[in-house]
Amino acid sequence: MMPVKKIRIKTPIVEMDGDEMTRIMWGMVKEKLLLPYLDMKPEYYDLGLKHRDETDDKVTVDAAEAIKKHGVGVKCATITPNKERVREYNLKQEWKSPNGTIRAILDGTVFRAPILVKNILPSVKTWKKPIHIGRHAYGDVYRNAEIRVLGPGKGELVFTSKKGGEPVKLTIQEFEGPGILQGIHNIDESIQSFSKACFTYAYDMKLHLWFGTKDTISKTYDAQFRRIFDEEYKMNWEQKFKETGLEYSFTLIDDTVARIMRSEGGVLWACKNYDGDVMSDMLGSAYGSLAMMTSVLVSPNGFYEFEASHGTVQRHYYKYTKGEKTSTNSMALIFAWAGALKKRGEMDKTTDVVDFATNLEQAAVETVENGIMTADLIRVAEPSPNNRAVYTEEFIDAVSEQLKSLLWRG
Ligand code: NAP
Ligand code: MG
């Protein structure tokens, strides 16, 4: 038995299709878990690598602009081409990362959170609630300038003002032999928009906000991050946080890491670019699997883009194209869709859409908790006679059965 009437999605969701194994699963998720229940006309953009190449990557820009128009997008994983991919797909050029392009247009911050299920325990025993990570995605070492120093000489840091005057000059090192030299930067405006996004997300999700940098050593660079966060807190959040019982705390990054290890979770951990890159992978694996992490890009203007944290699962795709069965986990993709639907429902004030999204998440979680899971999870799940490793499509079918029974019960 199925509910007869489909739930209508009032405003379009921007749907961005992708590559390889995630593209295959994307189709299955839509066909088996969404279209039977939802009357939706997503605005579809094919970000598959071939189509990006055909459109000279214009499709990526169009998709980002569409998110600005409609407010909510959901994205499949996509290939960021390298030399090998240029050959494999016979590309016109090595196109930039679509995520980078979209992020630059929306000026957003990426937040990641694990999907928790009862039968997969995090490696850190005290973690009871999810730890969310907000990664500042601009500057630092990702936009550096580096020099390989081959012999004796002076390394300097120089700033030449557009207003004229003497350049500001600092000696970094008087080299007596070979070495290395690096220059990095950041921009107040970008740090401000990162801090706004973090406070907004933490408040929205009812999470404490923890932030740490190395400001004792880096008294100008890292200290500027701290100052901007403090200002944002004092100006816009202190009262709201206190009223809701939420805390904002800044500590030295070392202390933050130590506190995270002892905490029970339920916090948003704001990270500088490099810290976020490293720590989100640590959190992902500590919670069980890369395929159990969701990701959302939140723009300071209130646009949202949901996706899975993992890539296109290339190795599985090559098996798939050879006709072999794979056991690829679609949890993060399902949660990406559920996240987008929930946000769409909240914005449109359509509670039936929010309820459906909640049921979809619950169906996926219950399927795993009933012991039906893909190979990556079987390896880390609590042993049980009910545990059964299933193939990619079987898992989605099992979620579909669970969803039907939830909707029927509800
Ligand atoms: P990946 O797709 O994340 O996969 C790395 C490995 O992690 C897989 O080989 C698999 O391990 C495991 N894994 C990841 N997701 C899984 C899932 N859903 N179910 C089961 N196992 C999963 O990273 P990659 O292979 O390094 O990158 C492939 C492509 O993805 C690259 O072209 C890269 O550009 C792209 N990428 C895109 C995004 C994005 O669009 N957001 C992010 C990262 C990478 P086993 O092989 O051991 O089973
Ligand atoms: Mg990383």
Coordinates of C-alpha atoms and ligand atoms in Angstrom, one line a residue:
M1 CA 0.0 0.0 0.0
M2 CA 1.3 3.5 -0.8
P3 CA 0.1 6.9 0.0
V4 CA -1.8 7.9 -3.2
K5 CA -1.3 11.6 -3.2
K6 CA 2.2 12.9 -4.1
I7 CA 3.7 15.7 -2.0
R8 CA 4.1 18.9 -4.0
I9 CA 7.4 20.8 -3.9
K10 CA 6.3 24.4 -4.4
T11 CA 9.6 26.0 -5.3
P12 CA 12.2 24.2 -7.5
I13 CA 15.2 22.6 -5.9
V14 CA 18.4 23.1 -8.1
E15 CA 19.5 19.6 -8.9
M16 CA 23.1 19.1 -10.0
D17 CA 23.9 15.7 -11.4
G18 CA 27.5 14.3 -11.3
D19 CA 29.9 11.6 -12.2
E20 CA 30.8 7.9 -12.0
M21 CA 29.3 5.7 -9.2
T22 CA 27.6 8.6 -7.5
R23 CA 25.8 9.4 -10.7
I24 CA 24.5 5.8 -10.9
M25 CA 23.3 6.0 -7.3
W26 CA 21.8 9.4 -7.8
G27 CA 19.5 8.0 -10.5
M28 CA 18.5 5.1 -8.2
V29 CA 17.8 7.3 -5.3
K30 CA 15.5 9.6 -7.4
E31 CA 13.7 6.7 -9.0
K32 CA 13.1 4.6 -5.9
L33 CA 13.0 7.0 -3.0
L34 CA 11.8 10.4 -4.3
L35 CA 9.8 10.3 -7.5
P36 CA 7.2 7.8 -6.2
Y37 CA 6.3 10.2 -3.4
L38 CA 7.1 13.7 -4.6
D39 CA 5.6 15.9 -7.2
M40 CA 8.7 17.9 -8.0
K41 CA 10.1 19.6 -10.9
P42 CA 13.7 20.2 -10.0
E43 CA 15.7 22.6 -12.1
Y44 CA 18.2 20.1 -13.5
Y45 CA 21.8 20.9 -14.3
D46 CA 24.1 18.1 -15.6
L47 CA 27.5 18.7 -14.0
G48 CA 28.8 15.4 -15.4
L49 CA 32.3 16.0 -16.7
K50 CA 31.3 15.5 -20.4
H51 CA 28.6 18.1 -20.2
R52 CA 30.8 20.5 -18.3
D53 CA 33.3 20.1 -21.1
E54 CA 30.7 20.6 -23.8
T55 CA 29.5 23.8 -22.2
D56 CA 33.0 25.1 -21.4
D57 CA 32.0 24.7 -17.8
K58 CA 29.2 27.3 -18.2
V59 CA 26.7 24.8 -16.8
T60 CA 28.5 25.0 -13.4
V61 CA 28.1 28.8 -13.3
D62 CA 24.5 28.5 -14.4
A63 CA 23.8 26.0 -11.6
A64 CA 25.3 28.3 -9.0
E65 CA 23.3 31.2 -10.3
A66 CA 20.2 29.1 -10.1
I67 CA 20.9 28.4 -6.4
K68 CA 21.0 32.1 -5.9
K69 CA 17.6 32.4 -7.5
H70 CA 15.8 29.5 -5.8
G71 CA 17.8 29.3 -2.5
V72 CA 18.3 25.5 -2.3
G73 CA 20.4 23.1 -4.3
V74 CA 21.5 19.5 -4.1
K75 CA 24.7 18.2 -5.8
C76 CA 26.0 14.9 -6.7
A77 CA 29.8 14.3 -6.5
T78 CA 31.7 15.4 -9.5
I79 CA 35.2 14.7 -11.0
T80 CA 37.7 17.4 -10.6
P81 CA 39.8 16.7 -13.6
N82 CA 43.6 16.2 -13.5
K83 CA 45.9 15.3 -16.4
E84 CA 44.7 11.7 -16.4
R85 CA 41.0 12.7 -16.6
V86 CA 41.8 15.1 -19.5
R87 CA 43.0 12.1 -21.4
E88 CA 40.3 9.7 -20.2
Y89 CA 37.4 12.1 -21.2
N90 CA 39.3 13.8 -24.0
L91 CA 38.7 17.2 -22.4
K92 CA 39.3 20.6 -23.9
Q93 CA 41.1 21.6 -20.8
E94 CA 41.6 20.8 -17.1
W95 CA 38.4 22.4 -15.8
K96 CA 38.4 23.8 -12.3
S97 CA 36.7 22.0 -9.4
P98 CA 32.9 22.6 -9.7
N99 CA 32.7 22.8 -5.9
G100 CA 35.3 25.6 -5.9
T101 CA 33.4 27.5 -8.7
I102 CA 30.1 27.2 -6.9
R103 CA 31.7 28.2 -3.5
A104 CA 33.3 31.2 -5.1
I105 CA 29.9 32.4 -6.6
L106 CA 27.9 31.7 -3.4
D107 CA 30.7 32.9 -1.1
G108 CA 29.8 30.1 1.3
T109 CA 31.1 28.1 4.2
V110 CA 31.0 24.3 4.1
F111 CA 29.7 22.5 7.2
R112 CA 30.0 18.8 7.6
A113 CA 28.3 16.4 10.0
P114 CA 28.3 12.7 10.5
I115 CA 25.2 10.5 10.2
L116 CA 24.9 8.6 13.4
V117 CA 23.4 5.1 13.7
K118 CA 23.2 3.1 16.9
N119 CA 25.2 0.1 15.7
I120 CA 28.2 2.0 14.5
L121 CA 30.1 3.5 17.5
P122 CA 32.5 6.3 17.0
S123 CA 36.1 5.4 17.8
V124 CA 36.0 8.0 20.5
K125 CA 33.8 6.6 23.3
T126 CA 32.6 9.9 24.7
W127 CA 31.1 11.1 21.5
K128 CA 27.4 10.7 21.8
K129 CA 26.2 13.5 19.5
P130 CA 27.5 14.6 16.2
I131 CA 30.4 17.0 16.0
H132 CA 29.9 19.3 13.1
I133 CA 32.8 21.0 11.3
G134 CA 32.8 24.4 9.6
R135 CA 35.8 24.9 7.4
H136 CA 36.9 28.3 6.3
A137 CA 37.4 27.7 2.6
Y138 CA 39.5 30.6 1.6
G139 CA 43.2 31.4 1.6
D140 CA 46.0 30.3 3.8
V141 CA 48.2 27.5 2.4
Y142 CA 45.7 26.8 -0.4
R143 CA 46.5 30.1 -2.0
N144 CA 50.2 30.3 -1.2
A145 CA 53.3 31.4 -3.0
E146 CA 56.3 29.2 -2.5
I147 CA 59.9 29.5 -3.3
R148 CA 62.5 26.8 -3.3
V149 CA 65.6 28.5 -2.0
L150 CA 68.7 27.0 -3.6
G151 CA 71.4 28.8 -1.7
P152 CA 72.4 31.7 0.6
G153 CA 70.3 34.8 0.3
K154 CA 67.6 36.9 2.1
G155 CA 63.9 35.9 2.2
E156 CA 61.6 38.9 2.8
L157 CA 57.9 39.7 3.2
V158 CA 57.0 42.9 1.4
F159 CA 53.8 44.8 1.1
T160 CA 53.5 47.7 -1.3
S161 CA 50.5 49.9 -0.7
K162 CA 48.4 51.3 -3.6
K163 CA 48.4 54.6 -1.8
G164 CA 52.1 54.9 -2.3
G165 CA 54.7 55.4 0.4
E166 CA 57.5 53.1 1.5
P167 CA 56.8 49.4 1.1
V168 CA 56.5 47.5 4.5
K169 CA 59.4 45.0 4.6
L170 CA 60.2 42.2 7.0
T171 CA 63.1 39.8 6.9
I172 CA 61.8 36.2 7.1
Q173 CA 65.2 34.5 7.0
E174 CA 68.8 35.1 6.1
F175 CA 69.5 31.8 4.3
E176 CA 73.0 30.4 4.6
G177 CA 72.1 27.3 2.5
P178 CA 69.2 25.8 0.6
G179 CA 65.7 25.9 2.1
I180 CA 62.1 26.8 1.5
L181 CA 60.0 29.9 1.7
Q182 CA 56.2 30.4 1.7
G183 CA 53.8 33.4 1.7
I184 CA 50.1 33.1 2.6
H185 CA 47.3 35.6 3.1
N186 CA 43.7 36.0 4.1
I187 CA 41.1 38.7 3.8
D188 CA 39.0 40.4 6.6
E189 CA 35.9 40.2 4.5
S190 CA 36.2 36.5 4.0
I191 CA 36.9 35.8 7.7
Q192 CA 33.9 37.9 8.6
S193 CA 31.6 36.0 6.3
F194 CA 33.0 32.8 7.7
S195 CA 32.3 33.9 11.2
K196 CA 28.7 35.0 10.3
A197 CA 28.1 31.6 8.7
C198 CA 29.4 29.7 11.7
F199 CA 27.3 31.6 14.2
T200 CA 24.2 31.4 12.0
Y201 CA 24.6 27.6 11.5
A202 CA 25.4 26.9 15.2
Y203 CA 22.3 28.9 16.3
D204 CA 20.1 27.3 13.6
M205 CA 21.2 23.8 14.7
K206 CA 21.3 24.6 18.4
L207 CA 25.0 23.7 18.7
H208 CA 27.8 25.3 20.8
L209 CA 30.4 27.0 18.8
W210 CA 34.1 26.3 19.4
F211 CA 36.8 28.0 17.6
G212 CA 40.6 27.7 18.0
T213 CA 43.6 29.1 16.2
K214 CA 47.3 29.4 17.1
D215 CA 47.1 33.1 18.1
T216 CA 49.8 32.8 20.8
I217 CA 52.4 32.1 18.1
S218 CA 50.8 33.9 15.2
K219 CA 50.1 37.2 16.9
T220 CA 48.9 39.0 13.8
Y221 CA 47.6 36.4 11.4
D222 CA 45.8 33.9 13.6
A223 CA 45.0 36.7 16.1
Q224 CA 43.0 38.4 13.4
F225 CA 40.7 35.4 13.1
R226 CA 40.1 35.5 16.8
R227 CA 39.4 39.2 16.8
I228 CA 36.9 39.0 14.0
F229 CA 35.0 36.1 15.7
D230 CA 34.9 38.0 19.0
E231 CA 33.5 41.1 17.3
E232 CA 30.9 39.1 15.4
Y233 CA 29.9 37.4 18.7
K234 CA 29.7 40.5 20.7
M235 CA 27.8 42.5 18.0
N236 CA 25.2 39.9 16.8
W237 CA 25.1 36.8 18.9
E238 CA 26.0 37.1 22.6
Q239 CA 22.5 37.7 23.8
K240 CA 20.8 35.1 21.5
F241 CA 23.4 32.5 22.5
K242 CA 22.9 33.2 26.2
E243 CA 19.1 33.1 25.9
T244 CA 19.3 29.7 24.3
G245 CA 22.0 28.3 26.6
L246 CA 24.5 28.0 23.8
E247 CA 28.2 28.9 24.3
Y248 CA 30.8 30.4 22.1
S249 CA 34.3 29.7 23.2
F250 CA 37.6 30.5 21.8
T251 CA 40.7 28.5 22.9
L252 CA 44.1 27.8 21.5
I253 CA 43.7 25.2 18.7
D254 CA 45.6 22.6 20.8
D255 CA 43.2 23.0 23.6
T256 CA 40.3 22.8 21.2
V257 CA 41.5 19.5 19.9
A258 CA 41.9 18.2 23.4
R259 CA 38.4 19.4 24.4
I260 CA 36.9 17.8 21.3
M261 CA 38.4 14.4 22.2
R262 CA 36.8 14.6 25.7
S263 CA 33.5 16.1 24.7
E264 CA 30.3 14.3 24.1
G265 CA 29.7 16.2 20.8
G266 CA 26.8 18.5 19.9
V267 CA 29.2 21.2 18.9
L268 CA 30.1 23.1 15.8
W269 CA 33.9 23.2 15.5
A270 CA 34.9 26.1 13.4
C271 CA 38.2 25.5 11.7
K272 CA 40.7 27.5 9.7
N273 CA 41.1 26.2 6.2
Y274 CA 43.9 23.7 6.8
D275 CA 42.6 22.5 10.2
G276 CA 39.2 21.9 8.6
D277 CA 40.7 19.9 5.7
V278 CA 42.6 17.6 8.1
M279 CA 40.1 17.4 11.0
S280 CA 37.1 16.6 8.9
D281 CA 38.8 13.5 7.5
M282 CA 39.7 12.5 11.0
L283 CA 36.1 13.0 12.2
G284 CA 34.7 11.2 9.2
S285 CA 36.8 8.0 9.8
A286 CA 36.3 8.2 13.6
Y287 CA 32.5 8.1 12.9
G288 CA 32.8 5.0 10.8
S289 CA 33.0 5.9 7.1
L290 CA 33.4 8.7 4.6
A291 CA 30.1 7.7 3.2
M292 CA 28.4 8.6 6.6
M293 CA 29.3 12.3 6.3
T294 CA 27.0 15.0 4.9
S295 CA 28.0 18.4 3.8
V296 CA 26.2 21.7 3.2
L297 CA 27.4 24.9 1.8
V298 CA 25.8 27.9 3.6
S299 CA 26.1 31.3 2.0
P300 CA 26.0 34.5 4.1
N301 CA 22.9 35.4 2.0
G302 CA 21.0 32.4 3.0
F303 CA 21.5 30.0 0.1
Y304 CA 22.1 26.3 0.8
E305 CA 23.8 23.6 -1.3
F306 CA 23.7 20.0 0.0
E307 CA 26.0 17.2 -1.0
A308 CA 27.7 14.1 0.1
S309 CA 31.3 14.6 1.5
H310 CA 32.8 11.8 -0.5
G311 CA 33.9 11.8 -4.1
T312 CA 32.6 9.9 -7.1
V313 CA 33.9 6.5 -5.8
Q314 CA 35.9 5.9 -9.0
R315 CA 37.2 2.4 -8.1
H316 CA 33.7 1.1 -7.6
Y317 CA 32.5 2.7 -10.9
Y318 CA 35.2 0.9 -12.9
K319 CA 34.0 -2.4 -11.4
Y320 CA 30.4 -1.4 -12.3
T321 CA 31.3 -0.6 -15.9
K322 CA 32.8 -4.1 -16.2
G323 CA 29.5 -5.5 -15.2
E324 CA 30.6 -6.4 -11.6
K325 CA 28.4 -5.8 -8.6
T326 CA 29.4 -3.1 -6.1
S327 CA 28.5 -2.5 -2.6
T328 CA 28.6 1.3 -2.6
N329 CA 27.0 3.3 0.2
S330 CA 24.3 5.8 -0.7
M331 CA 23.6 7.1 2.8
A332 CA 25.3 10.5 2.3
L333 CA 23.5 11.0 -1.0
I334 CA 20.2 10.2 0.5
F335 CA 20.9 12.6 3.4
A336 CA 21.9 15.3 0.9
W337 CA 18.5 15.0 -0.8
A338 CA 16.8 14.9 2.6
G339 CA 18.7 18.0 3.7
A340 CA 17.7 19.9 0.6
L341 CA 14.1 18.8 0.9
K342 CA 13.9 19.8 4.6
K343 CA 15.4 23.2 3.9
R344 CA 13.0 23.7 0.9
G345 CA 10.1 22.8 3.1
E346 CA 11.2 25.2 5.8
M347 CA 11.6 28.0 3.3
D348 CA 8.3 27.3 1.6
K349 CA 6.5 26.6 4.9
T350 CA 5.4 23.2 3.6
T351 CA 5.5 20.9 6.6
D352 CA 4.5 17.8 4.6
V353 CA 7.8 18.2 2.7
V354 CA 9.8 18.5 5.9
D355 CA 8.0 15.5 7.3
F356 CA 8.8 13.4 4.2
A357 CA 12.5 14.4 4.5
T358 CA 12.5 13.4 8.1
N359 CA 11.0 10.0 7.2
L360 CA 13.5 9.5 4.5
E361 CA 16.4 10.0 6.9
Q362 CA 14.8 7.8 9.4
A363 CA 14.2 5.0 6.9
A364 CA 17.9 5.1 5.9
V365 CA 19.1 5.1 9.5
E366 CA 16.7 2.3 10.5
T367 CA 17.8 0.1 7.5
V368 CA 21.4 0.2 8.8
E369 CA 20.3 -0.3 12.4
N370 CA 18.4 -3.4 11.2
G371 CA 21.7 -4.7 10.0
I372 CA 21.2 -4.2 6.3
M373 CA 24.3 -2.2 5.1
T374 CA 26.9 -1.9 2.4
A375 CA 30.4 -3.4 2.8
D376 CA 32.1 -0.3 4.1
L377 CA 29.8 -0.3 7.2
I378 CA 29.8 -4.1 7.8
R379 CA 33.5 -3.7 8.6
V380 CA 32.9 -1.1 11.3
A381 CA 29.4 -2.1 12.7
E382 CA 28.8 -3.8 16.0
P383 CA 28.7 -7.5 15.2
S384 CA 25.2 -9.0 15.1
P385 CA 23.6 -12.1 13.6
N386 CA 21.3 -9.6 11.8
N387 CA 24.1 -8.0 9.9
R388 CA 23.9 -8.5 6.1
A389 CA 26.2 -6.9 3.5
V390 CA 24.2 -5.9 0.5
Y391 CA 24.9 -4.5 -3.0
T392 CA 24.4 -0.9 -4.0
E393 CA 20.9 -1.3 -5.4
E394 CA 19.8 -3.8 -2.8
F395 CA 20.5 -1.2 -0.1
I396 CA 18.4 1.4 -1.8
D397 CA 15.6 -1.1 -2.2
A398 CA 15.8 -1.9 1.5
V399 CA 15.5 1.8 2.4
S400 CA 12.6 2.0 0.0
E401 CA 10.8 -0.8 1.8
Q402 CA 11.5 0.9 5.2
L403 CA 10.3 4.2 3.9
K404 CA 7.1 2.7 2.6
S405 CA 6.4 1.1 6.0
L406 CA 7.2 4.4 7.8
L407 CA 4.9 6.4 5.5
W408 CA 2.2 3.8 5.9
R409 CA 2.5 3.8 9.7
G410 CA 2.6 7.6 9.8
Ligands
NAP1 P1 36.2 9.0 -3.1 O1 35.3 9.0 -4.3 O2 35.7 9.7 -1.9 O3 36.5 7.5 -2.8 C1 37.7 7.1 -2.0 C2 37.4 5.7 -1.4 O4 36.6 5.8 -0.2 C3 36.7 4.7 -2.3 O5 37.5 4.1 -3.2 C4 36.0 3.8 -1.3 O6 37.0 2.9 -0.7 C5 35.6 4.8 -0.2 N1 34.3 5.4 -0.4 C6 34.0 6.7 -0.6 N2 32.7 6.9 -0.8 C7 32.1 5.7 -0.6 C8 30.8 5.2 -0.6 N3 29.8 6.0 -0.9 N4 30.6 3.9 -0.4 C9 31.6 3.0 -0.2 N5 32.9 3.4 -0.2 C10 33.2 4.7 -0.4 O7 37.6 9.6 -3.5 P2 38.5 9.4 -4.8 O8 38.3 8.0 -5.3 O9 39.8 9.8 -4.3 O10 38.0 10.4 -5.9 C11 37.2 10.1 -7.0 C12 36.8 11.3 -7.7 O11 36.0 12.1 -6.9 C13 37.9 12.2 -8.1 O12 37.9 12.4 -9.5 C14 37.7 13.5 -7.4 O13 38.0 14.6 -8.1 C15 36.2 13.4 -7.0 N6 35.9 14.1 -5.7 C16 34.7 14.8 -5.8 C17 34.2 15.4 -4.6 C18 33.0 16.2 -4.7 O14 32.4 16.4 -5.7 N7 32.5 16.7 -3.6 C19 34.9 15.2 -3.4 C20 36.1 14.4 -3.4 C21 36.5 13.9 -4.6 P3 37.2 1.4 -1.3 O15 37.7 1.6 -2.7 O16 38.3 1.0 -0.4 O17 36.0 0.7 -1.2
MG2 MG 41.1 16.5 3.5

